[in-house]
Amino acid sequence: MIRILLAFTAFLLISASAPVCMPQEEPPLVEVRYLGSHSYAGFTRLVFDTGGVAPDGFKINFVPERRQVVLYPQSRLLSYSFAPVEDVDDIVTGIDFVEDDAGKRGIVANLGPGAGDVVQSYLSEPYRLVLDIRKKTSVEGYLPYGRPVRTVAIDPGHGGRNAGRGAQGVRAEKDIALDTAIRLKNILTKMGYKTVLTRSNDSDISMDGRVGMANNQKADLFISIHASGGNFTNGAGPEIFVPDAEDFTTGPKNGPLSWGEQNAPYLPDSMRLSRKLWDALKKIEAGQPVVHNVRLAGFSGLAMPAVMVELGNLDNQAKAGLLSEDSFRGKVADSLARGIAEFSKGDHD
Amino acid sequence: MTERIRVKGESGVLVWVVLVAALAVVLAVAGYFFFREQTPDKLPQVAPAFQGQTSFQGAKASFKLYFPSDDGTVLLAETRDVRESPDKSVQIREVVSELLRGPMKEGLVSSFPAGSRVKNVFIDSSGTAYVNFSRELQSDFPGGAWTETLAIYSLTNTLAINFPEVKQVQILVEGGVPETLAGHIDISRPFTPRLALNKEQ
């Protein structure tokens, strides 16, 4: 008790004296690095590493009349570790630094006459801020951010000889995925969506086959359903995986997007979908949001927002037990449907 | 008595014949694998690397190996003494072999399947390290998108931290470029390190 009192007194003394000792304490520095750009046919993507600070701690001002996008840290002082960049392409003419009248430093992207709207999104591990600057002259909907959702492609992972994860005495990943996918399909159909199921029985289909099916049926959203494995003490799941920003290449492109780049314009929408799904899932699952940006096999060919959901770790006994219950898989399917419905409302956060 | 000696002598000759035959078979098999390893026909065209030069003097050097934490959230370092080699690709092979052996420290786990081996390593002039594994890396991989991710960055981050000349890492299995380790993460192209996953204690 005496110790607590002493500690409390010390705390009071220190807090009281702090403003006197450090009258001009500067806000902490954040070091932002420009990672690179990628010139796609309809837009230019700029990616910044935000120095470990969640990108929602940054403010982005789009100033159309000055053809500038300015990036400010909200409550930190910007330090930067890159030289100004000139001539990215004809949409972004350069990246530089600015300081406003109050001395607040920011990073500015100067836009060319061909630049249109700006769409921002952010990625994790490491935190990265992504700015997609659309071509003004591009056909309406070319960068289809916020496109309405009519058809949902549901992809149950694995199948056939490819059983996926599943310890002895536990239902295999392929069966859990298929059952949950069929439940989700039924709920979405009742809600008025069209659906595409990439497999409806116990057969193994190549990833390219699944991607082709979703593209041919002009699905507006792709959700792949899996379960995970691994002897980790945490991470019983669920986890949501979203494609990552591609490695950077140079030089503008004018032709249509190649197969391997079709998913690129949908990255901001995929991130938004992952957040809506998580908001829905966390109502039945405890834990912190786990959204990973990774290079998902086959996903780069999907012409729609796309995520993979791993429902839970089948090597975790408690989780495997839950996922083997019909009622729990029903709840999961309900949550996924709610997340999709929230996403398709189209509110951009 | 003589009978027994004669019998014993005969069986002695038999043992020798069997031994010599066995030795010949072992040499032939070893020779086959040795020369097969020398001609990695499926490997990409890269700057010639000295493969056979393993002039160890028994010296060891410290390297930082990155393993997944047991909660699966980050990669943690373990310092390990590894046989030293003047040849960079041999040195990288030694370090990867240690990585495959798994962690010694508590709180760390291995993300590579037991039984997977590193066969050889090449570095090209652009700083891409090609690390060629045995088939077990793929056939026995435990699976799961995050387990695959942790294995990829356990390798990529370890090489990037210890060998500044390594800018990116391409995983090969039996000399070929695989699509995935276990069906989730695309490994058909090289990976650049993701140091954000490393947590320094």
Coordinates of C-alpha atoms in Angstrom, one line a residue:
Chain A
M1 CA 0.0 0.0 0.0
I2 CA 2.8 2.4 1.0
R3 CA 4.6 1.5 -2.2
I4 CA 1.5 2.3 -4.3
L5 CA 1.1 5.7 -2.5
L6 CA 4.8 6.5 -3.1
A7 CA 4.5 5.6 -6.7
F8 CA 1.4 7.6 -7.1
T9 CA 3.0 10.7 -5.4
A10 CA 6.0 10.3 -7.7
F11 CA 3.8 10.1 -10.7
L12 CA 2.0 13.2 -9.6
L13 CA 5.2 15.1 -9.1
I14 CA 6.6 14.0 -12.4
S15 CA 3.5 14.9 -14.3
A16 CA 3.3 18.3 -12.6
S17 CA 6.9 19.1 -13.3
A18 CA 7.0 17.8 -16.8
P19 CA 5.6 20.9 -18.5
V20 CA 8.1 23.0 -16.6
C21 CA 11.1 20.7 -17.4
M22 CA 10.2 20.2 -21.0
P23 CA 8.3 23.4 -22.1
Q24 CA 8.7 22.8 -25.8
E25 CA 8.4 19.1 -26.2
E26 CA 8.3 18.3 -29.9
P27 CA 5.8 15.8 -31.3
P28 CA 7.5 12.5 -32.1
L29 CA 9.0 12.2 -35.6
V30 CA 7.7 9.8 -38.2
E31 CA 9.9 8.8 -41.1
V32 CA 8.1 8.4 -44.3
R33 CA 9.7 6.6 -47.2
Y34 CA 8.5 6.7 -50.8
L35 CA 8.7 3.1 -51.9
G36 CA 7.9 3.5 -55.6
S37 CA 5.3 3.9 -58.2
H38 CA 3.6 1.6 -60.7
S39 CA 2.0 3.0 -63.9
Y40 CA -1.0 1.0 -64.8
A41 CA -3.1 1.5 -67.9
G42 CA -5.8 3.5 -66.1
F43 CA -4.1 4.9 -63.0
T44 CA -0.8 5.4 -61.3
R45 CA -0.1 3.9 -57.9
L46 CA 2.2 5.6 -55.4
V47 CA 3.2 3.6 -52.3
F48 CA 4.7 5.1 -49.1
D49 CA 6.1 3.3 -46.1
T50 CA 4.6 5.3 -43.1
G51 CA 7.4 4.4 -40.7
G52 CA 5.4 2.1 -38.5
V53 CA 2.6 4.5 -38.0
A54 CA -0.9 3.3 -39.0
P55 CA -1.7 5.2 -42.2
D56 CA -5.0 6.5 -40.7
G57 CA -2.7 8.7 -38.7
F58 CA -2.1 10.7 -41.9
K59 CA -4.2 13.3 -43.5
I60 CA -4.5 13.4 -47.3
N61 CA -5.5 16.6 -49.0
F62 CA -6.5 16.6 -52.6
V63 CA -6.2 20.1 -54.1
P64 CA -7.6 19.8 -57.6
E65 CA -7.0 23.4 -58.5
R66 CA -3.3 23.2 -57.7
R67 CA -3.1 19.6 -59.1
Q68 CA -1.6 18.4 -55.9
V69 CA -2.1 15.6 -53.3
V70 CA -0.6 16.5 -50.0
L71 CA 0.1 14.0 -47.3
Y72 CA 0.5 15.2 -43.6
P73 CA 1.1 13.2 -40.5
Q74 CA -1.7 14.1 -38.0
S75 CA 0.0 14.4 -34.7
R76 CA 3.7 13.9 -35.6
L77 CA 6.5 15.7 -37.3
L78 CA 7.4 14.4 -40.7
S79 CA 11.0 13.4 -41.4
Y80 CA 11.6 11.9 -44.8
S81 CA 14.3 9.8 -46.2
F82 CA 14.0 10.1 -49.9
A83 CA 15.1 12.6 -52.5
P84 CA 12.4 14.4 -54.5
V85 CA 11.3 12.4 -57.5
E86 CA 10.7 13.8 -61.0
D87 CA 8.7 12.5 -63.9
V88 CA 7.0 9.5 -62.6
D89 CA 4.7 9.4 -65.6
D90 CA 2.2 11.7 -67.3
I91 CA -0.3 11.4 -64.4
V92 CA 2.2 12.1 -61.6
T93 CA 4.8 14.6 -62.6
G94 CA 6.8 14.5 -59.4
I95 CA 7.0 13.9 -55.6
D96 CA 8.3 16.6 -53.4
F97 CA 8.1 18.1 -49.9
V98 CA 6.1 21.1 -48.7
E99 CA 6.0 23.2 -45.5
D100 CA 2.9 25.3 -44.9
D101 CA 2.9 28.7 -43.2
A102 CA 2.6 27.1 -39.8
G103 CA 5.8 25.1 -40.5
K104 CA 3.9 21.8 -40.9
R105 CA 5.8 19.5 -43.3
G106 CA 4.1 17.3 -45.8
I107 CA 4.8 15.2 -48.9
V108 CA 3.2 16.4 -52.1
A109 CA 2.5 14.5 -55.3
N110 CA 2.3 16.9 -58.2
L111 CA -0.2 15.8 -60.8
G112 CA -0.2 16.2 -64.5
P113 CA -3.1 17.5 -66.6
G114 CA -4.3 13.9 -67.2
A115 CA -4.9 13.2 -63.5
G116 CA -8.4 12.6 -62.2
D117 CA -9.7 11.3 -58.9
V118 CA -7.5 10.0 -56.1
V119 CA -8.3 6.8 -54.1
Q120 CA -6.4 6.0 -51.0
S121 CA -5.9 2.7 -49.2
Y122 CA -3.5 1.2 -46.7
L123 CA -1.6 -2.1 -46.3
S124 CA -0.1 -3.8 -43.3
E125 CA 3.3 -5.4 -42.4
P126 CA 4.8 -2.9 -42.9
Y127 CA 2.2 -0.1 -42.8
R128 CA 2.0 1.4 -46.3
L129 CA -0.1 4.1 -47.7
V130 CA -1.3 3.6 -51.2
L131 CA -2.5 6.5 -53.4
D132 CA -4.1 5.5 -56.7
I133 CA -4.4 8.5 -59.1
R134 CA -6.9 7.8 -61.9
K135 CA -6.5 9.1 -65.4
K136 CA -9.1 11.7 -66.0
T137 CA -9.7 10.6 -69.6
S138 CA -10.1 6.9 -68.7
V139 CA -13.5 5.4 -69.5
E140 CA -16.0 5.7 -66.7
G141 CA -15.6 2.8 -64.3
Y142 CA -12.2 1.8 -65.6
L143 CA -10.9 1.9 -62.1
P144 CA -14.1 0.5 -60.7
Y145 CA -13.7 1.7 -57.1
G146 CA -17.1 1.2 -55.4
R147 CA -18.7 -0.8 -58.2
P148 CA -22.1 -2.2 -57.1
V149 CA -22.1 -5.8 -56.1
R150 CA -24.6 -8.0 -57.9
T151 CA -22.7 -11.3 -58.4
V152 CA -20.6 -12.8 -55.6
A153 CA -18.1 -15.6 -56.5
I154 CA -17.6 -18.0 -53.6
D155 CA -14.6 -20.2 -53.7
P156 CA -14.4 -23.2 -51.3
G157 CA -10.6 -23.9 -51.0
H158 CA -9.0 -27.3 -51.9
G159 CA -11.2 -30.3 -52.8
G160 CA -10.8 -33.9 -54.1
R161 CA -7.4 -35.4 -53.4
N162 CA -6.3 -31.9 -52.2
A163 CA -7.9 -32.1 -48.7
G164 CA -6.0 -29.1 -47.3
R165 CA -5.6 -29.0 -43.5
G166 CA -7.1 -31.3 -41.0
A167 CA -5.7 -33.4 -38.2
Q168 CA -7.0 -36.9 -37.5
G169 CA -10.5 -37.0 -36.1
V170 CA -11.2 -33.5 -37.4
R171 CA -13.2 -32.6 -40.5
A172 CA -10.9 -31.8 -43.4
E173 CA -10.4 -28.2 -44.5
K174 CA -12.0 -28.9 -47.9
D175 CA -15.2 -30.1 -46.3
I176 CA -15.5 -27.2 -43.9
A177 CA -14.8 -24.8 -46.7
L178 CA -17.4 -26.4 -49.0
D179 CA -20.1 -26.5 -46.4
T180 CA -19.6 -22.9 -45.3
A181 CA -19.5 -21.8 -48.9
I182 CA -22.8 -23.5 -49.7
R183 CA -24.4 -21.9 -46.5
L184 CA -23.1 -18.5 -47.6
K185 CA -24.4 -19.0 -51.1
N186 CA -27.9 -19.8 -49.8
I187 CA -28.0 -16.8 -47.5
L188 CA -26.7 -14.5 -50.3
T189 CA -29.3 -15.9 -52.7
K190 CA -32.1 -15.1 -50.2
M191 CA -30.7 -11.6 -49.9
G192 CA -31.0 -11.2 -53.7
Y193 CA -27.5 -11.6 -54.9
K194 CA -26.4 -13.8 -57.8
T195 CA -23.7 -16.3 -56.8
V196 CA -21.0 -18.3 -58.5
L197 CA -19.7 -21.3 -56.6
T198 CA -16.3 -22.3 -58.0
R199 CA -16.9 -25.9 -56.9
S200 CA -20.1 -27.5 -55.5
N201 CA -18.7 -31.0 -54.9
D202 CA -15.6 -32.7 -53.6
S203 CA -13.5 -32.0 -56.7
D204 CA -10.1 -30.3 -57.0
I205 CA -10.0 -27.3 -59.4
S206 CA -6.9 -25.4 -60.4
M207 CA -6.7 -21.8 -59.1
D208 CA -6.6 -20.5 -62.7
G209 CA -9.9 -22.5 -63.3
R210 CA -11.5 -20.9 -60.3
V211 CA -10.3 -17.4 -61.3
G212 CA -11.5 -17.9 -64.9
M213 CA -14.9 -19.0 -63.7
A214 CA -15.3 -15.8 -61.6
N215 CA -14.1 -13.6 -64.4
N216 CA -16.3 -15.2 -67.0
Q217 CA -19.4 -14.9 -64.8
K218 CA -18.4 -11.2 -64.3
A219 CA -18.6 -11.6 -60.6
D220 CA -18.3 -8.3 -58.6
L221 CA -16.5 -9.8 -55.6
F222 CA -14.5 -13.0 -54.9
I223 CA -14.3 -14.6 -51.5
S224 CA -12.2 -17.7 -51.0
I225 CA -12.9 -19.8 -48.0
H226 CA -10.2 -21.8 -46.2
A227 CA -9.2 -22.9 -42.8
S228 CA -5.6 -22.7 -41.5
G229 CA -3.1 -24.9 -39.7
G230 CA 0.1 -24.6 -37.7
N231 CA 1.2 -25.1 -34.1
F232 CA 1.0 -21.5 -33.0
T233 CA -0.3 -20.6 -29.6
N234 CA -2.2 -17.6 -31.0
G235 CA -3.9 -17.2 -34.3
A236 CA -6.7 -19.7 -33.9
G237 CA -8.3 -17.4 -36.4
P238 CA -10.1 -16.1 -38.3
E239 CA -7.6 -14.4 -40.6
I240 CA -8.3 -12.4 -43.7
F241 CA -5.8 -12.3 -46.5
V242 CA -5.8 -9.6 -49.2
P243 CA -3.5 -9.3 -52.2
D244 CA -0.4 -7.1 -51.7
A245 CA 0.7 -4.1 -53.8
E246 CA 2.9 -5.6 -56.6
D247 CA 6.6 -5.0 -56.9
F248 CA 7.3 -1.9 -58.8
T249 CA 8.2 -1.7 -62.4
T250 CA 9.0 1.4 -64.4
G251 CA 7.6 3.0 -67.5
P252 CA 4.0 3.9 -68.3
K253 CA 1.7 1.3 -69.8
N254 CA -1.0 2.1 -72.3
G255 CA -2.5 -1.2 -73.3
P256 CA -5.1 -3.2 -71.4
L257 CA -4.0 -4.7 -68.1
S258 CA -2.4 -8.1 -68.5
W259 CA -3.8 -11.2 -66.8
G260 CA -1.4 -10.8 -63.9
E261 CA -2.4 -7.2 -63.3
Q262 CA -6.1 -7.4 -63.5
N263 CA -6.6 -7.4 -59.8
A264 CA -4.4 -4.3 -59.2
P265 CA -7.2 -1.6 -59.5
Y266 CA -9.3 -3.4 -57.0
L267 CA -6.8 -3.3 -54.1
P268 CA -8.5 -0.4 -52.3
D269 CA -11.9 -2.2 -52.6
S270 CA -10.4 -5.5 -51.4
M271 CA -9.0 -3.7 -48.3
R272 CA -12.4 -2.1 -47.7
L273 CA -14.1 -5.5 -48.1
S274 CA -11.6 -7.1 -45.6
R275 CA -12.6 -4.5 -43.0
K276 CA -16.3 -5.0 -43.5
L277 CA -15.8 -8.8 -43.2
W278 CA -13.8 -8.4 -40.1
D279 CA -16.4 -6.0 -38.5
A280 CA -19.0 -8.7 -39.1
L281 CA -16.8 -11.7 -38.0
K282 CA -15.6 -10.0 -34.7
K283 CA -19.2 -10.2 -33.5
I284 CA -18.9 -13.9 -33.2
E285 CA -15.1 -14.2 -32.6
A286 CA -13.0 -12.6 -30.0
G287 CA -9.7 -11.1 -30.8
Q288 CA -7.9 -8.5 -32.8
P289 CA -8.3 -8.0 -36.5
V290 CA -5.8 -9.9 -38.5
V291 CA -5.6 -8.7 -42.0
H292 CA -2.5 -9.8 -44.0
N293 CA -1.4 -8.4 -47.3
V294 CA 0.3 -11.3 -49.1
R295 CA 0.9 -12.5 -52.7
L296 CA -2.1 -14.8 -53.0
A297 CA -1.6 -17.5 -55.7
G298 CA -3.8 -16.9 -58.7
F299 CA -5.5 -13.7 -57.3
S300 CA -3.6 -11.3 -59.6
G301 CA -5.9 -12.5 -62.5
L302 CA -9.2 -11.7 -60.7
A303 CA -11.0 -8.7 -62.3
M304 CA -12.9 -7.9 -59.0
P305 CA -12.2 -7.1 -55.3
A306 CA -10.9 -10.4 -53.8
V307 CA -10.1 -11.7 -50.3
M308 CA -9.3 -15.1 -48.8
V309 CA -10.8 -15.9 -45.3
E310 CA -9.2 -18.6 -43.2
L311 CA -12.0 -19.5 -40.8
G312 CA -9.8 -20.9 -38.0
N313 CA -6.8 -23.0 -37.2
L314 CA -7.7 -26.7 -37.5
D315 CA -4.6 -27.7 -35.4
N316 CA -6.2 -25.8 -32.5
Q317 CA -8.5 -28.3 -30.8
A318 CA -11.0 -25.9 -29.5
K319 CA -11.3 -24.1 -32.9
A320 CA -11.4 -27.4 -34.9
G321 CA -14.2 -28.5 -32.5
L322 CA -16.2 -25.3 -33.2
L323 CA -15.7 -25.5 -36.9
S324 CA -17.1 -29.0 -37.0
E325 CA -20.4 -27.8 -35.5
D326 CA -23.1 -27.0 -38.1
S327 CA -24.5 -24.1 -36.0
F328 CA -21.1 -22.4 -35.8
R329 CA -20.5 -22.7 -39.5
G330 CA -23.9 -21.2 -40.0
K331 CA -23.0 -18.3 -37.8
V332 CA -19.8 -17.8 -39.8
A333 CA -21.7 -17.8 -43.1
D334 CA -24.2 -15.3 -41.7
S335 CA -21.3 -13.0 -40.7
L336 CA -19.7 -13.2 -44.0
A337 CA -23.0 -12.4 -45.8
R338 CA -23.5 -9.4 -43.5
G339 CA -20.0 -8.2 -44.3
I340 CA -20.6 -8.5 -48.0
A341 CA -23.9 -6.6 -47.7
E342 CA -22.1 -3.8 -45.7
F343 CA -19.4 -3.7 -48.4
S344 CA -21.9 -3.5 -51.2
K345 CA -23.7 -0.5 -49.6
G346 CA -20.7 1.3 -51.1
D347 CA -20.0 3.7 -48.2
H348 CA -16.3 4.5 -48.6
D349 CA -15.6 4.4 -44.8
Chain B
M1 CA 38.2 -78.7 -36.9
T2 CA 39.6 -78.2 -40.4
E3 CA 36.0 -78.5 -41.6
R4 CA 35.1 -75.5 -39.5
I5 CA 38.1 -73.5 -40.7
R6 CA 37.3 -74.2 -44.3
V7 CA 33.7 -73.2 -43.8
K8 CA 34.8 -70.1 -42.0
G9 CA 37.2 -69.2 -44.8
E10 CA 34.6 -69.6 -47.5
S11 CA 32.1 -67.3 -45.6
G12 CA 34.9 -64.8 -45.2
V13 CA 35.4 -64.6 -48.9
L14 CA 31.7 -64.3 -49.4
V15 CA 31.6 -61.4 -46.9
W16 CA 34.3 -59.6 -48.8
V17 CA 32.6 -60.1 -52.1
V18 CA 29.3 -58.7 -50.7
L19 CA 31.2 -55.8 -49.1
V20 CA 33.0 -54.8 -52.3
A21 CA 29.8 -55.1 -54.3
A22 CA 28.0 -52.9 -51.8
L23 CA 30.8 -50.4 -51.9
A24 CA 30.5 -50.3 -55.7
V25 CA 26.8 -49.7 -55.5
V26 CA 27.2 -47.0 -52.9
L27 CA 29.9 -45.3 -55.0
A28 CA 27.8 -45.5 -58.2
V29 CA 24.7 -44.0 -56.5
A30 CA 26.8 -41.3 -54.8
G31 CA 28.5 -40.5 -58.1
Y32 CA 25.1 -40.3 -59.8
F33 CA 23.8 -37.8 -57.3
F34 CA 27.1 -35.9 -57.1
F35 CA 27.2 -35.3 -60.9
R36 CA 23.5 -34.7 -61.1
E37 CA 23.9 -31.9 -58.6
Q38 CA 26.7 -30.4 -60.7
T39 CA 24.3 -30.0 -63.7
P40 CA 21.2 -28.2 -62.4
D41 CA 19.7 -28.0 -65.9
K42 CA 16.5 -26.4 -64.7
L43 CA 18.2 -23.6 -62.8
P44 CA 18.0 -20.2 -64.3
Q45 CA 21.1 -18.8 -66.1
V46 CA 23.1 -17.1 -63.5
A47 CA 26.6 -16.0 -62.9
P48 CA 28.8 -19.1 -62.3
A49 CA 29.2 -19.8 -58.7
F50 CA 31.8 -22.1 -57.2
Q51 CA 29.9 -25.1 -56.1
G52 CA 32.5 -27.6 -55.0
Q53 CA 34.8 -25.3 -53.2
T54 CA 34.2 -26.0 -49.5
S55 CA 37.6 -25.2 -48.0
F56 CA 36.5 -25.0 -44.4
Q57 CA 39.2 -24.5 -41.8
G58 CA 36.7 -25.4 -39.1
A59 CA 36.2 -21.7 -38.3
K60 CA 32.8 -20.6 -37.3
A61 CA 31.1 -17.2 -37.6
S62 CA 27.9 -15.9 -35.9
F63 CA 24.8 -15.4 -38.0
K64 CA 21.3 -14.2 -37.0
L65 CA 18.6 -16.6 -37.9
Y66 CA 15.0 -15.5 -37.9
F67 CA 12.3 -17.9 -36.8
P68 CA 8.5 -17.4 -36.2
S69 CA 7.6 -16.7 -32.6
D70 CA 5.5 -19.5 -31.1
D71 CA 2.4 -17.3 -31.2
G72 CA 2.9 -16.9 -35.0
T73 CA 2.9 -13.1 -35.0
V74 CA 6.5 -12.1 -35.7
L75 CA 9.9 -13.4 -36.5
L76 CA 12.5 -13.5 -33.7
A77 CA 16.3 -13.7 -34.0
E78 CA 18.5 -16.5 -32.7
T79 CA 22.2 -16.1 -33.0
R80 CA 23.9 -19.3 -34.2
D81 CA 27.6 -20.2 -34.9
V82 CA 27.8 -21.5 -38.5
R83 CA 30.7 -23.1 -40.3
E84 CA 32.5 -20.3 -42.2
S85 CA 33.2 -20.4 -45.9
P86 CA 34.9 -17.8 -48.2
D87 CA 32.5 -18.8 -50.9
K88 CA 29.3 -16.8 -50.5
S89 CA 26.9 -19.4 -52.0
V90 CA 28.4 -22.1 -49.8
Q91 CA 28.1 -19.8 -46.8
I92 CA 24.4 -19.1 -47.6
R93 CA 23.8 -22.8 -48.0
E94 CA 25.3 -23.4 -44.5
V95 CA 23.1 -20.7 -43.0
V96 CA 19.9 -22.1 -44.6
S97 CA 20.8 -25.6 -43.4
E98 CA 20.9 -24.2 -39.9
L99 CA 17.6 -22.4 -40.4
L100 CA 16.1 -25.8 -41.6
R101 CA 17.4 -27.4 -38.4
G102 CA 15.0 -25.2 -36.5
P103 CA 15.4 -23.0 -33.4
M104 CA 17.2 -23.9 -30.1
K105 CA 15.7 -21.1 -28.1
E106 CA 12.4 -21.4 -26.3
G107 CA 9.5 -19.4 -27.7
L108 CA 10.5 -19.9 -31.3
V109 CA 9.2 -22.5 -33.8
S110 CA 10.4 -23.7 -37.2
S111 CA 8.2 -23.1 -40.2
F112 CA 10.0 -25.6 -42.4
P113 CA 9.0 -29.3 -42.5
A114 CA 11.4 -31.8 -40.9
G115 CA 13.4 -33.6 -43.6
S116 CA 13.7 -30.7 -46.0
R117 CA 17.2 -30.0 -47.1
V118 CA 18.9 -27.2 -49.0
K119 CA 20.7 -28.6 -52.1
N120 CA 22.5 -25.6 -53.5
V121 CA 22.5 -21.8 -53.7
F122 CA 23.3 -19.3 -56.5
I123 CA 23.4 -15.6 -56.4
D124 CA 23.1 -13.7 -59.6
S125 CA 24.6 -10.3 -60.4
S126 CA 21.4 -8.4 -59.6
G127 CA 21.4 -9.8 -56.0
T128 CA 18.8 -12.5 -56.3
A129 CA 19.7 -15.6 -54.3
Y130 CA 18.2 -18.8 -55.7
V131 CA 17.9 -21.3 -52.9
N132 CA 17.2 -24.8 -54.1
F133 CA 15.5 -27.1 -51.7
S134 CA 14.7 -30.8 -51.7
R135 CA 11.2 -32.0 -52.5
E136 CA 10.2 -32.3 -48.9
L137 CA 9.9 -28.6 -48.5
Q138 CA 6.8 -28.8 -50.7
S139 CA 5.5 -32.3 -50.2
D140 CA 5.6 -32.2 -46.3
F141 CA 4.8 -28.5 -45.9
P142 CA 2.2 -28.1 -43.1
G143 CA 0.1 -25.6 -45.1
G144 CA -1.9 -22.5 -44.3
A145 CA -1.4 -19.1 -45.9
W146 CA 0.2 -17.6 -42.9
T147 CA 2.5 -20.6 -42.2
E148 CA 3.7 -20.3 -45.8
T149 CA 4.2 -16.5 -45.4
L150 CA 6.3 -17.0 -42.2
A151 CA 8.5 -19.7 -43.9
I152 CA 9.1 -17.4 -46.9
Y153 CA 10.1 -14.4 -44.7
S154 CA 12.1 -16.5 -42.2
L155 CA 14.3 -17.4 -45.2
T156 CA 14.2 -14.1 -47.0
N157 CA 14.8 -11.9 -44.0
T158 CA 17.5 -14.1 -42.6
L159 CA 19.5 -13.9 -45.9
A160 CA 18.9 -10.2 -46.3
I161 CA 20.1 -9.4 -42.7
N162 CA 23.2 -11.5 -42.9
F163 CA 24.2 -11.0 -46.5
P164 CA 23.7 -7.4 -47.6
E165 CA 24.4 -8.4 -51.3
V166 CA 21.1 -10.4 -51.2
K167 CA 18.4 -8.1 -52.4
Q168 CA 15.7 -10.8 -53.1
V169 CA 15.2 -14.5 -52.7
Q170 CA 13.8 -17.0 -55.2
I171 CA 12.8 -20.4 -53.7
L172 CA 13.4 -23.4 -55.9
V173 CA 12.3 -27.0 -55.3
E174 CA 14.5 -29.7 -56.9
G175 CA 15.8 -27.1 -59.4
G176 CA 12.4 -25.9 -60.6
V177 CA 10.3 -22.8 -59.8
P178 CA 7.3 -23.9 -57.8
E179 CA 3.9 -22.1 -57.9
T180 CA 3.3 -22.4 -54.1
L181 CA 4.6 -24.2 -51.1
A182 CA 1.2 -25.5 -50.1
G183 CA -1.4 -23.9 -52.3
H184 CA -1.8 -20.4 -51.0
I185 CA 1.1 -18.0 -51.5
D186 CA 2.6 -17.4 -55.0
I187 CA 6.3 -18.1 -54.9
S188 CA 6.9 -18.2 -58.6
R189 CA 8.7 -14.9 -58.4
P190 CA 11.4 -13.7 -55.9
F191 CA 10.6 -12.1 -52.6
T192 CA 12.1 -8.9 -51.2
P193 CA 12.6 -8.9 -47.4
R194 CA 9.8 -7.8 -45.1
L195 CA 11.8 -6.5 -42.2
A196 CA 8.6 -5.2 -40.5
L197 CA 8.0 -8.9 -39.5
N198 CA 11.3 -9.0 -37.6
K199 CA 11.0 -8.1 -34.0
E200 CA 14.4 -7.4 -32.3
Q201 CA 14.4 -8.4 -28.7

